[in-house]
Amino acid sequence: MSAEPDLGYSDRPPRLGFFTDTTVCIGCKACEVACKEWNAIPDDGLTLTGMSYDNTGGLGADTWRHVAFIEQRKPIARQDPGLHHDIDVLAMAGNGSAAPPAQAAGPGDRFRWLMASDVCKHCTHAACLDVCPTGSLFRTEFGTVVVQEDICNGCGYCVPACPYGVIDQREGDGRVWKCTLCYDRLGVGMEPACAKACPTDSIQFGPLDELRERARDRLGLLHEAGVADARLYGEDPGDGVGGDGAFFLLLDEPEVYGLPPDPVVTTRDLPAMWRHVAGAAVSLAAGALAAFAGTMLGRRR
C-alpha cells in the first residue's frame, strides 16, 4: 500500500504488518515462545490464572504475544464426517437388532473455544508516539512502532495513551517494552519470529494491503459457510486509529477477546485542547491588561 503521509516517509518499503486469523488458532502458544526466545524476554511466572488454560493473562512488558483462551457455552456447527454409525453397528452385530439412536447434544455439549494471539497493533495514528518526550518511540520505515529502551526515561506517558492497553513498564526497570514486529529481522528480510513459528498460519505476515485483501476474501468464505458472527477488527483505515498494522479476524464481538469495540487515538483532541488553552490564556492576559490599565487610569485622575 502507499505510504500514509503522516508516517513521515516519502520513499520507503511497503508497510508491513500482521493478519491474525483466529479461526485457525489452536492455542499452541508457539508464537509466545518464539517471541520470548528471539527477543530474550524474561519469563512471566508461568502461573495458571485458575480461569482458563491461559497462563499469561494479557499483554505486558514481559509478554509481547498473548494467546487468549476464551471458553463459551455456545452452540457450534455439527460436523458430519460421512459415517453413519447406526448402519455400521447393524452390520457388525449381524443380528438385525436396531442400533441405539444418536443422542441429541445437551446443554453441556454446546461448548467452544475461542483462541486468539494478541499483539501490539502498530497503529497508523499512534498516541504513544505523540506523547513520548524523548523520542524513544519511533516509526520505522516499515510503518511499525518501536521502542528504543536505551533512551526511554521511564516517564510512562505512553502507557495510558495506548487505546489498547498494550505498552507497559517493566517492574524493577521502569522502562517500557512491547512488540517491535521483530524490527531486527525485518531489516535482513526475515519474517517475525511469531509468524515463522505459527504451525497453522493463524499469524500471517506481509505487506499490509495484501493482508487486508486476503482477510476480506477469508471473511467472505466464512460468511458463505454460514459463520455470520465472523468479522474483521482493526483493518479499516477509516477507524479511530487510522487502521492497525496488526489486525484480526474474530468469531465474536471484540469485547469477548478483551479488545475495545471502537478504539480512538487518545491524542485526537490534543490540538483542539491546546487551541482552547491558548484562547483562554489570551483572554486571561487581555483581562489582566485591561484591569491594570484601568487601575493606572484611575490613579492619574
PDB file of C-alpha atoms in Angstrom:
ATOM      1  CA  MET A   1       0.000   0.000   0.000  1.00  0.00           C
ATOM      2  CA  SER A   2       1.110   3.570  -0.498  1.00  0.00           C
ATOM      3  CA  ALA A   3       2.714   5.304   2.419  1.00  0.00           C
ATOM      4  CA  GLU A   4       0.352   7.286   4.607  1.00  0.00           C
ATOM      5  CA  PRO A   5       1.506  10.940   4.686  1.00  0.00           C
ATOM      6  CA  ASP A   6       1.605  11.066   8.482  1.00  0.00           C
ATOM      7  CA  LEU A   7       4.060   8.178   8.775  1.00  0.00           C
ATOM      8  CA  GLY A   8       6.916  10.540   7.924  1.00  0.00           C
ATOM      9  CA  TYR A   9       8.422   8.663   4.974  1.00  0.00           C
ATOM     10  CA  SER A  10       8.151   9.837   1.369  1.00  0.00           C
ATOM     11  CA  ASP A  11      10.051   6.865  -0.081  1.00  0.00           C
ATOM     12  CA  ARG A  12      10.020   3.636   1.887  1.00  0.00           C
ATOM     13  CA  PRO A  13       9.235  -0.082   1.555  1.00  0.00           C
ATOM     14  CA  PRO A  14       5.603  -1.255   1.624  1.00  0.00           C
ATOM     15  CA  ARG A  15       4.049  -1.077   5.054  1.00  0.00           C
ATOM     16  CA  LEU A  16       4.306  -4.464   6.767  1.00  0.00           C
ATOM     17  CA  GLY A  17       2.056  -5.993   9.385  1.00  0.00           C
ATOM     18  CA  PHE A  18       0.189  -8.954  10.827  1.00  0.00           C
ATOM     19  CA  PHE A  19      -3.150 -10.534   9.956  1.00  0.00           C
ATOM     20  CA  THR A  20      -4.210 -12.935  12.696  1.00  0.00           C
ATOM     21  CA  ASP A  21      -6.922 -15.371  11.641  1.00  0.00           C
ATOM     22  CA  THR A  22      -8.256 -16.558  14.979  1.00  0.00           C
ATOM     23  CA  THR A  23     -10.449 -19.198  13.325  1.00  0.00           C
ATOM     24  CA  VAL A  24      -7.419 -21.446  12.823  1.00  0.00           C
ATOM     25  CA  CYS A  25      -5.567 -20.678  16.063  1.00  0.00           C
ATOM     26  CA  ILE A  26      -5.071 -23.887  18.069  1.00  0.00           C
ATOM     27  CA  GLY A  27      -3.712 -22.234  21.214  1.00  0.00           C
ATOM     28  CA  CYS A  28      -0.328 -23.938  20.995  1.00  0.00           C
ATOM     29  CA  LYS A  29       1.495 -20.789  22.201  1.00  0.00           C
ATOM     30  CA  ALA A  30       4.367 -21.368  19.771  1.00  0.00           C
ATOM     31  CA  CYS A  31       4.180 -17.644  18.985  1.00  0.00           C
ATOM     32  CA  GLU A  32       4.636 -16.720  22.644  1.00  0.00           C
ATOM     33  CA  VAL A  33       7.651 -18.993  22.991  1.00  0.00           C
ATOM     34  CA  ALA A  34       9.260 -17.848  19.729  1.00  0.00           C
ATOM     35  CA  CYS A  35       8.766 -14.207  20.685  1.00  0.00           C
ATOM     36  CA  LYS A  36      10.389 -14.689  24.074  1.00  0.00           C
ATOM     37  CA  GLU A  37      13.292 -16.698  22.680  1.00  0.00           C
ATOM     38  CA  TRP A  38      14.144 -14.311  19.857  1.00  0.00           C
ATOM     39  CA  ASN A  39      13.771 -11.109  21.882  1.00  0.00           C
ATOM     40  CA  ALA A  40      15.276 -12.511  25.114  1.00  0.00           C
ATOM     41  CA  ILE A  41      12.165 -11.542  27.093  1.00  0.00           C
ATOM     42  CA  PRO A  42      12.117 -12.606  30.757  1.00  0.00           C
ATOM     43  CA  ASP A  43       9.608 -15.248  31.811  1.00  0.00           C
ATOM     44  CA  ASP A  44       6.409 -14.018  33.418  1.00  0.00           C
ATOM     45  CA  GLY A  45       5.866 -16.650  36.057  1.00  0.00           C
ATOM     46  CA  LEU A  46       4.084 -19.358  34.030  1.00  0.00           C
ATOM     47  CA  THR A  47       1.331 -19.361  36.635  1.00  0.00           C
ATOM     48  CA  LEU A  48      -2.134 -20.543  35.618  1.00  0.00           C
ATOM     49  CA  THR A  49      -4.806 -17.952  36.324  1.00  0.00           C
ATOM     50  CA  GLY A  50      -7.351 -20.503  37.517  1.00  0.00           C
ATOM     51  CA  MET A  51      -9.857 -19.125  34.999  1.00  0.00           C
ATOM     52  CA  SER A  52      -8.628 -20.983  31.908  1.00  0.00           C
ATOM     53  CA  TYR A  53      -5.539 -22.560  30.372  1.00  0.00           C
ATOM     54  CA  ASP A  54      -4.188 -19.060  29.790  1.00  0.00           C
ATOM     55  CA  ASN A  55      -1.009 -18.677  31.845  1.00  0.00           C
ATOM     56  CA  THR A  56      -0.038 -15.140  30.788  1.00  0.00           C
ATOM     57  CA  GLY A  57      -3.296 -13.244  31.275  1.00  0.00           C
ATOM     58  CA  GLY A  58      -2.599 -10.391  28.885  1.00  0.00           C
ATOM     59  CA  LEU A  59      -0.006  -8.338  27.069  1.00  0.00           C
ATOM     60  CA  GLY A  60       2.675  -6.645  29.135  1.00  0.00           C
ATOM     61  CA  ALA A  61       6.304  -5.673  29.347  1.00  0.00           C
ATOM     62  CA  ASP A  62       7.293  -9.350  29.553  1.00  0.00           C
ATOM     63  CA  THR A  63       4.543 -10.687  27.258  1.00  0.00           C
ATOM     64  CA  TRP A  64       4.650  -9.264  23.732  1.00  0.00           C
ATOM     65  CA  ARG A  65       2.441 -12.031  22.337  1.00  0.00           C
ATOM     66  CA  HIS A  66      -0.515 -13.292  24.348  1.00  0.00           C
ATOM     67  CA  VAL A  67      -2.705 -16.245  23.368  1.00  0.00           C
ATOM     68  CA  ALA A  68      -6.165 -15.844  24.859  1.00  0.00           C
ATOM     69  CA  PHE A  69      -8.276 -18.898  25.722  1.00  0.00           C
ATOM     70  CA  ILE A  70     -11.957 -17.973  25.783  1.00  0.00           C
ATOM     71  CA  GLU A  71     -14.446 -20.620  26.851  1.00  0.00           C
ATOM     72  CA  GLN A  72     -18.020 -20.180  25.670  1.00  0.00           C
ATOM     73  CA  ARG A  73     -21.244 -22.062  26.280  1.00  0.00           C
ATOM     74  CA  LYS A  74     -22.466 -21.529  22.753  1.00  0.00           C
ATOM     75  CA  PRO A  75     -23.870 -23.850  20.074  1.00  0.00           C
ATOM     76  CA  ILE A  76     -21.388 -24.787  17.386  1.00  0.00           C
ATOM     77  CA  ALA A  77     -21.928 -26.265  13.953  1.00  0.00           C
ATOM     78  CA  ARG A  78     -22.401 -30.050  13.914  1.00  0.00           C
ATOM     79  CA  GLN A  79     -19.965 -31.738  11.551  1.00  0.00           C
ATOM     80  CA  ASP A  80     -20.982 -34.782   9.519  1.00  0.00           C
ATOM     81  CA  PRO A  81     -17.863 -36.799   8.615  1.00  0.00           C
ATOM     82  CA  GLY A  82     -19.929 -39.106   6.381  1.00  0.00           C
ATOM     83  CA  LEU A  83     -20.027 -42.005   8.846  1.00  0.00           C
ATOM     84  CA  HIS A  84     -23.421 -43.436   9.739  1.00  0.00           C
ATOM     85  CA  HIS A  85     -22.864 -45.328  12.963  1.00  0.00           C
ATOM     86  CA  ASP A  86     -26.319 -46.920  13.016  1.00  0.00           C
ATOM     87  CA  ILE A  87     -25.554 -48.801   9.783  1.00  0.00           C
ATOM     88  CA  ASP A  88     -22.089 -49.764  10.975  1.00  0.00           C
ATOM     89  CA  VAL A  89     -23.449 -51.194  14.218  1.00  0.00           C
ATOM     90  CA  LEU A  90     -26.083 -53.236  12.428  1.00  0.00           C
ATOM     91  CA  ALA A  91     -23.509 -54.671  10.076  1.00  0.00           C
ATOM     92  CA  MET A  92     -21.204 -55.569  12.930  1.00  0.00           C
ATOM     93  CA  ALA A  93     -23.949 -57.051  15.093  1.00  0.00           C
ATOM     94  CA  GLY A  94     -25.325 -59.235  12.302  1.00  0.00           C
ATOM     95  CA  ASN A  95     -28.497 -59.965  14.264  1.00  0.00           C
ATOM     96  CA  GLY A  96     -30.778 -57.324  12.763  1.00  0.00           C
ATOM     97  CA  SER A  97     -31.249 -55.507  16.035  1.00  0.00           C
ATOM     98  CA  ALA A  98     -31.777 -51.785  15.846  1.00  0.00           C
ATOM     99  CA  ALA A  99     -28.873 -49.532  16.670  1.00  0.00           C
ATOM    100  CA  PRO A 100     -29.329 -47.084  19.515  1.00  0.00           C
ATOM    101  CA  PRO A 101     -30.460 -43.689  18.245  1.00  0.00           C
ATOM    102  CA  ALA A 102     -27.922 -40.881  18.193  1.00  0.00           C
ATOM    103  CA  GLN A 103     -28.253 -38.685  21.233  1.00  0.00           C
ATOM    104  CA  ALA A 104     -29.028 -35.029  20.748  1.00  0.00           C
ATOM    105  CA  ALA A 105     -26.477 -32.605  22.048  1.00  0.00           C
ATOM    106  CA  GLY A 106     -27.388 -31.399  25.507  1.00  0.00           C
ATOM    107  CA  PRO A 107     -26.556 -28.039  27.092  1.00  0.00           C
ATOM    108  CA  GLY A 108     -23.213 -29.380  28.277  1.00  0.00           C
ATOM    109  CA  ASP A 109     -22.183 -30.243  24.708  1.00  0.00           C
ATOM    110  CA  ARG A 110     -22.720 -26.736  23.342  1.00  0.00           C
ATOM    111  CA  PHE A 111     -19.224 -25.534  24.123  1.00  0.00           C
ATOM    112  CA  ARG A 112     -16.477 -23.921  22.091  1.00  0.00           C
ATOM    113  CA  TRP A 113     -13.027 -22.437  22.486  1.00  0.00           C
ATOM    114  CA  LEU A 114     -12.114 -19.077  21.031  1.00  0.00           C
ATOM    115  CA  MET A 115      -8.345 -18.721  20.798  1.00  0.00           C
ATOM    116  CA  ALA A 116      -6.532 -15.629  19.609  1.00  0.00           C
ATOM    117  CA  SER A 117      -2.931 -14.450  19.644  1.00  0.00           C
ATOM    118  CA  ASP A 118      -2.908 -10.772  20.606  1.00  0.00           C
ATOM    119  CA  VAL A 119      -0.072  -8.320  19.955  1.00  0.00           C
ATOM    120  CA  CYS A 120       0.714  -4.600  19.681  1.00  0.00           C
ATOM    121  CA  LYS A 121      -1.453  -3.114  16.919  1.00  0.00           C
ATOM    122  CA  HIS A 122       1.223  -0.788  15.430  1.00  0.00           C
ATOM    123  CA  CYS A 123      -1.437   1.872  14.855  1.00  0.00           C
ATOM    124  CA  THR A 124      -1.347   4.302  11.943  1.00  0.00           C
ATOM    125  CA  HIS A 125      -2.133   7.120  14.394  1.00  0.00           C
ATOM    126  CA  ALA A 126      -0.144   6.028  17.434  1.00  0.00           C
ATOM    127  CA  ALA A 127      -0.779   8.013  20.607  1.00  0.00           C
ATOM    128  CA  CYS A 128       2.306   6.524  22.263  1.00  0.00           C
ATOM    129  CA  LEU A 129       4.414   8.319  19.656  1.00  0.00           C
ATOM    130  CA  ASP A 130       2.586  11.586  20.238  1.00  0.00           C
ATOM    131  CA  VAL A 131       3.247  11.722  23.970  1.00  0.00           C
ATOM    132  CA  CYS A 132       6.818  10.362  24.155  1.00  0.00           C
ATOM    133  CA  PRO A 133       9.055  13.263  25.306  1.00  0.00           C
ATOM    134  CA  THR A 134      12.411  11.652  24.489  1.00  0.00           C
ATOM    135  CA  GLY A 135      11.850  10.161  21.040  1.00  0.00           C
ATOM    136  CA  SER A 136      12.249   6.680  22.467  1.00  0.00           C
ATOM    137  CA  LEU A 137       9.252   5.581  20.422  1.00  0.00           C
ATOM    138  CA  PHE A 138       9.671   5.962  16.682  1.00  0.00           C
ATOM    139  CA  ARG A 139       8.067   4.940  13.405  1.00  0.00           C
ATOM    140  CA  THR A 140      10.183   2.618  11.279  1.00  0.00           C
ATOM    141  CA  GLU A 141      10.462   2.588   7.503  1.00  0.00           C
ATOM    142  CA  PHE A 142       8.102  -0.432   7.551  1.00  0.00           C
ATOM    143  CA  GLY A 143       5.333   1.566   9.251  1.00  0.00           C
ATOM    144  CA  THR A 144       5.768  -0.220  12.584  1.00  0.00           C
ATOM    145  CA  VAL A 145       6.186   1.392  16.016  1.00  0.00           C
ATOM    146  CA  VAL A 146       9.293   0.511  18.015  1.00  0.00           C
ATOM    147  CA  VAL A 147      10.632   1.427  21.470  1.00  0.00           C
ATOM    148  CA  GLN A 148      14.297   2.320  21.913  1.00  0.00           C
ATOM    149  CA  GLU A 149      14.754   1.220  25.508  1.00  0.00           C
ATOM    150  CA  ASP A 150      18.203   2.791  25.765  1.00  0.00           C
ATOM    151  CA  ILE A 151      16.727   6.305  25.612  1.00  0.00           C
ATOM    152  CA  CYS A 152      13.455   5.617  27.429  1.00  0.00           C
ATOM    153  CA  ASN A 153      13.386   7.668  30.626  1.00  0.00           C
ATOM    154  CA  GLY A 154      10.562   5.672  32.232  1.00  0.00           C
ATOM    155  CA  CYS A 155       8.106   8.584  32.356  1.00  0.00           C
ATOM    156  CA  GLY A 156       5.254   6.223  31.487  1.00  0.00           C
ATOM    157  CA  TYR A 157       3.244   8.772  29.487  1.00  0.00           C
ATOM    158  CA  CYS A 158       2.765   6.243  26.691  1.00  0.00           C
ATOM    159  CA  VAL A 159       1.158   3.642  28.953  1.00  0.00           C
ATOM    160  CA  PRO A 160      -2.227   5.378  29.464  1.00  0.00           C
ATOM    161  CA  ALA A 161      -2.029   6.866  25.958  1.00  0.00           C
ATOM    162  CA  CYS A 162      -2.363   3.464  24.246  1.00  0.00           C
ATOM    163  CA  PRO A 163      -6.064   2.805  23.472  1.00  0.00           C
ATOM    164  CA  TYR A 164      -5.414  -0.949  23.561  1.00  0.00           C
ATOM    165  CA  GLY A 165      -3.520  -1.143  26.857  1.00  0.00           C
ATOM    166  CA  VAL A 166      -0.555  -2.793  25.132  1.00  0.00           C
ATOM    167  CA  ILE A 167       2.541  -0.868  26.176  1.00  0.00           C
ATOM    168  CA  ASP A 168       3.762  -1.482  29.710  1.00  0.00           C
ATOM    169  CA  GLN A 169       6.581  -0.661  32.123  1.00  0.00           C
ATOM    170  CA  ARG A 170       8.757  -3.494  33.358  1.00  0.00           C
ATOM    171  CA  GLU A 171       8.753  -3.918  37.121  1.00  0.00           C
ATOM    172  CA  GLY A 172      12.138  -3.136  38.643  1.00  0.00           C
ATOM    173  CA  ASP A 173      13.233  -1.491  35.401  1.00  0.00           C
ATOM    174  CA  GLY A 174      10.799   1.363  34.792  1.00  0.00           C
ATOM    175  CA  ARG A 175      11.276   1.457  31.037  1.00  0.00           C
ATOM    176  CA  VAL A 176       8.516   0.490  28.607  1.00  0.00           C
ATOM    177  CA  TRP A 177       8.578  -2.586  26.401  1.00  0.00           C
ATOM    178  CA  LYS A 178       6.350  -4.002  23.682  1.00  0.00           C
ATOM    179  CA  CYS A 179       6.337  -5.861  20.367  1.00  0.00           C
ATOM    180  CA  THR A 180       8.732  -4.447  17.776  1.00  0.00           C
ATOM    181  CA  LEU A 181       7.345  -6.648  14.980  1.00  0.00           C
ATOM    182  CA  CYS A 182      10.883  -8.074  15.056  1.00  0.00           C
ATOM    183  CA  TYR A 183      12.402  -4.935  13.529  1.00  0.00           C
ATOM    184  CA  ASP A 184      15.842  -6.527  13.563  1.00  0.00           C
ATOM    185  CA  ARG A 185      14.567  -9.451  11.498  1.00  0.00           C
ATOM    186  CA  LEU A 186      12.708  -7.247   9.018  1.00  0.00           C
ATOM    187  CA  GLY A 187      15.907  -5.379   8.241  1.00  0.00           C
ATOM    188  CA  VAL A 188      17.516  -8.546   6.879  1.00  0.00           C
ATOM    189  CA  GLY A 189      14.465  -9.840   5.033  1.00  0.00           C
ATOM    190  CA  MET A 190      13.221 -12.299   7.670  1.00  0.00           C
ATOM    191  CA  GLU A 191       9.670 -12.621   8.901  1.00  0.00           C
ATOM    192  CA  PRO A 192       8.860 -12.045  12.602  1.00  0.00           C
ATOM    193  CA  ALA A 193       9.569 -14.968  14.915  1.00  0.00           C
ATOM    194  CA  CYS A 194       5.931 -15.473  15.941  1.00  0.00           C
ATOM    195  CA  ALA A 195       4.670 -15.756  12.355  1.00  0.00           C
ATOM    196  CA  LYS A 196       7.552 -18.064  11.473  1.00  0.00           C
ATOM    197  CA  ALA A 197       6.676 -20.384  14.369  1.00  0.00           C
ATOM    198  CA  CYS A 198       2.881 -20.468  13.875  1.00  0.00           C
ATOM    199  CA  PRO A 199       2.025 -24.015  12.677  1.00  0.00           C
ATOM    200  CA  THR A 200      -1.432 -23.179  11.262  1.00  0.00           C
ATOM    201  CA  ASP A 201      -0.673 -19.802   9.633  1.00  0.00           C
ATOM    202  CA  SER A 202      -3.046 -18.167  12.067  1.00  0.00           C
ATOM    203  CA  ILE A 203      -0.453 -15.352  12.243  1.00  0.00           C
ATOM    204  CA  GLN A 204       0.213 -14.136   8.709  1.00  0.00           C
ATOM    205  CA  PHE A 205       2.888 -11.558   7.903  1.00  0.00           C
ATOM    206  CA  GLY A 206       3.415  -9.418   4.831  1.00  0.00           C
ATOM    207  CA  PRO A 207       2.560  -6.137   3.071  1.00  0.00           C
ATOM    208  CA  LEU A 208      -0.466  -4.679   4.791  1.00  0.00           C
ATOM    209  CA  ASP A 209      -2.506  -4.076   1.637  1.00  0.00           C
ATOM    210  CA  GLU A 210      -2.104  -7.724   0.607  1.00  0.00           C
ATOM    211  CA  LEU A 211      -3.060  -8.920   4.084  1.00  0.00           C
ATOM    212  CA  ARG A 212      -6.212  -6.797   4.069  1.00  0.00           C
ATOM    213  CA  GLU A 213      -7.266  -8.216   0.721  1.00  0.00           C
ATOM    214  CA  ARG A 214      -6.565 -11.754   1.924  1.00  0.00           C
ATOM    215  CA  ALA A 215      -8.544 -11.113   5.100  1.00  0.00           C
ATOM    216  CA  ARG A 216     -11.577  -9.841   3.183  1.00  0.00           C
ATOM    217  CA  ASP A 217     -11.511 -12.962   0.996  1.00  0.00           C
ATOM    218  CA  ARG A 218     -11.316 -15.196   4.068  1.00  0.00           C
ATOM    219  CA  LEU A 219     -14.200 -13.314   5.709  1.00  0.00           C
ATOM    220  CA  GLY A 220     -16.309 -13.804   2.597  1.00  0.00           C
ATOM    221  CA  LEU A 221     -15.702 -17.552   2.664  1.00  0.00           C
ATOM    222  CA  LEU A 222     -16.739 -17.759   6.304  1.00  0.00           C
ATOM    223  CA  HIS A 223     -19.925 -15.793   5.682  1.00  0.00           C
ATOM    224  CA  GLU A 224     -20.775 -18.058   2.744  1.00  0.00           C
ATOM    225  CA  ALA A 225     -20.267 -21.050   5.047  1.00  0.00           C
ATOM    226  CA  GLY A 226     -22.812 -19.609   7.483  1.00  0.00           C
ATOM    227  CA  VAL A 227     -20.432 -18.172  10.092  1.00  0.00           C
ATOM    228  CA  ALA A 228     -22.397 -14.948  10.434  1.00  0.00           C
ATOM    229  CA  ASP A 229     -20.547 -13.686  13.531  1.00  0.00           C
ATOM    230  CA  ALA A 230     -17.152 -13.580  11.786  1.00  0.00           C
ATOM    231  CA  ARG A 231     -15.776 -10.062  11.443  1.00  0.00           C
ATOM    232  CA  LEU A 232     -12.545  -8.168  10.814  1.00  0.00           C
ATOM    233  CA  TYR A 233     -11.117  -5.982  13.545  1.00  0.00           C
ATOM    234  CA  GLY A 234      -8.591  -3.210  13.024  1.00  0.00           C
ATOM    235  CA  GLU A 235      -8.289  -3.447   9.227  1.00  0.00           C
ATOM    236  CA  ASP A 236     -10.260  -0.267   8.406  1.00  0.00           C
ATOM    237  CA  PRO A 237      -8.062   2.792   7.634  1.00  0.00           C
ATOM    238  CA  GLY A 238     -11.073   4.950   8.468  1.00  0.00           C
ATOM    239  CA  ASP A 239     -11.367   3.871  12.096  1.00  0.00           C
ATOM    240  CA  GLY A 240     -10.326   5.842  15.172  1.00  0.00           C
ATOM    241  CA  VAL A 241      -6.640   4.914  14.894  1.00  0.00           C
ATOM    242  CA  GLY A 242      -6.332   5.075  11.116  1.00  0.00           C
ATOM    243  CA  GLY A 243      -6.228   1.302  10.843  1.00  0.00           C
ATOM    244  CA  ASP A 244      -3.970  -1.138  12.650  1.00  0.00           C
ATOM    245  CA  GLY A 245      -0.751  -2.631  11.380  1.00  0.00           C
ATOM    246  CA  ALA A 246      -1.806  -5.804  13.197  1.00  0.00           C
ATOM    247  CA  PHE A 247      -5.454  -6.729  12.675  1.00  0.00           C
ATOM    248  CA  PHE A 248      -7.655  -9.748  13.350  1.00  0.00           C
ATOM    249  CA  LEU A 249     -10.438 -11.971  12.090  1.00  0.00           C
ATOM    250  CA  LEU A 250     -12.715 -12.646  15.058  1.00  0.00           C
ATOM    251  CA  LEU A 251     -15.637 -15.002  15.642  1.00  0.00           C
ATOM    252  CA  ASP A 252     -17.415 -12.819  18.197  1.00  0.00           C
ATOM    253  CA  GLU A 253     -17.618  -9.259  19.488  1.00  0.00           C
ATOM    254  CA  PRO A 254     -14.234  -7.594  20.171  1.00  0.00           C
ATOM    255  CA  GLU A 255     -15.093  -7.264  23.858  1.00  0.00           C
ATOM    256  CA  VAL A 256     -15.183 -11.063  24.162  1.00  0.00           C
ATOM    257  CA  TYR A 257     -11.483 -11.066  23.271  1.00  0.00           C
ATOM    258  CA  GLY A 258     -10.684  -8.162  25.605  1.00  0.00           C
ATOM    259  CA  LEU A 259     -10.421  -5.665  22.743  1.00  0.00           C
ATOM    260  CA  PRO A 260     -12.046  -2.198  22.757  1.00  0.00           C
ATOM    261  CA  PRO A 261     -15.022  -2.101  20.381  1.00  0.00           C
ATOM    262  CA  ASP A 262     -14.262   1.326  18.929  1.00  0.00           C
ATOM    263  CA  PRO A 263     -10.656   2.376  19.674  1.00  0.00           C
ATOM    264  CA  VAL A 264      -9.754   6.023  19.149  1.00  0.00           C
ATOM    265  CA  VAL A 265      -6.285   7.547  19.281  1.00  0.00           C
ATOM    266  CA  THR A 266      -6.223   9.163  22.713  1.00  0.00           C
ATOM    267  CA  THR A 267      -4.374  12.261  21.468  1.00  0.00           C
ATOM    268  CA  ARG A 268      -7.009  13.027  18.829  1.00  0.00           C
ATOM    269  CA  ASP A 269      -8.346  16.055  20.712  1.00  0.00           C
ATOM    270  CA  LEU A 270      -4.983  17.470  21.799  1.00  0.00           C
ATOM    271  CA  PRO A 271      -4.775  20.161  19.055  1.00  0.00           C
ATOM    272  CA  ALA A 272      -8.248  21.437  19.919  1.00  0.00           C
ATOM    273  CA  MET A 273      -7.416  21.356  23.629  1.00  0.00           C
ATOM    274  CA  TRP A 274      -4.261  23.400  23.090  1.00  0.00           C
ATOM    275  CA  ARG A 275      -6.218  25.888  20.981  1.00  0.00           C
ATOM    276  CA  HIS A 276      -8.714  26.285  23.809  1.00  0.00           C
ATOM    277  CA  VAL A 277      -5.895  26.679  26.320  1.00  0.00           C
ATOM    278  CA  ALA A 278      -4.230  29.315  24.127  1.00  0.00           C
ATOM    279  CA  GLY A 279      -7.523  31.147  23.698  1.00  0.00           C
ATOM    280  CA  ALA A 280      -8.132  31.098  27.443  1.00  0.00           C
ATOM    281  CA  ALA A 281      -4.587  32.348  28.092  1.00  0.00           C
ATOM    282  CA  VAL A 282      -5.044  35.211  25.646  1.00  0.00           C
ATOM    283  CA  SER A 283      -8.377  36.138  27.218  1.00  0.00           C
ATOM    284  CA  LEU A 284      -6.854  35.999  30.710  1.00  0.00           C
ATOM    285  CA  ALA A 285      -3.918  38.165  29.644  1.00  0.00           C
ATOM    286  CA  ALA A 286      -6.229  40.661  27.945  1.00  0.00           C
ATOM    287  CA  GLY A 287      -8.401  40.841  31.055  1.00  0.00           C
ATOM    288  CA  ALA A 288      -5.382  41.365  33.307  1.00  0.00           C
ATOM    289  CA  LEU A 289      -4.031  44.050  30.977  1.00  0.00           C
ATOM    290  CA  ALA A 290      -7.406  45.807  30.898  1.00  0.00           C
ATOM    291  CA  ALA A 291      -7.628  45.715  34.688  1.00  0.00           C
ATOM    292  CA  PHE A 292      -4.085  47.079  35.014  1.00  0.00           C
ATOM    293  CA  ALA A 293      -4.814  49.853  32.514  1.00  0.00           C
ATOM    294  CA  GLY A 294      -7.986  50.771  34.359  1.00  0.00           C
ATOM    295  CA  THR A 295      -6.121  50.951  37.675  1.00  0.00           C
ATOM    296  CA  MET A 296      -3.431  53.192  36.238  1.00  0.00           C
ATOM    297  CA  LEU A 297      -6.002  55.452  34.619  1.00  0.00           C
ATOM    298  CA  GLY A 298      -7.835  55.776  37.943  1.00  0.00           C
ATOM    299  CA  ARG A 299      -4.625  56.785  39.739  1.00  0.00           C
ATOM    300  CA  ARG A 300      -3.874  59.516  37.195  1.00  0.00           C
ATOM    301  CA  ARG A 301      -7.245  61.065  37.816  1.00  0.00           C
TER     302      ARG A 301
END
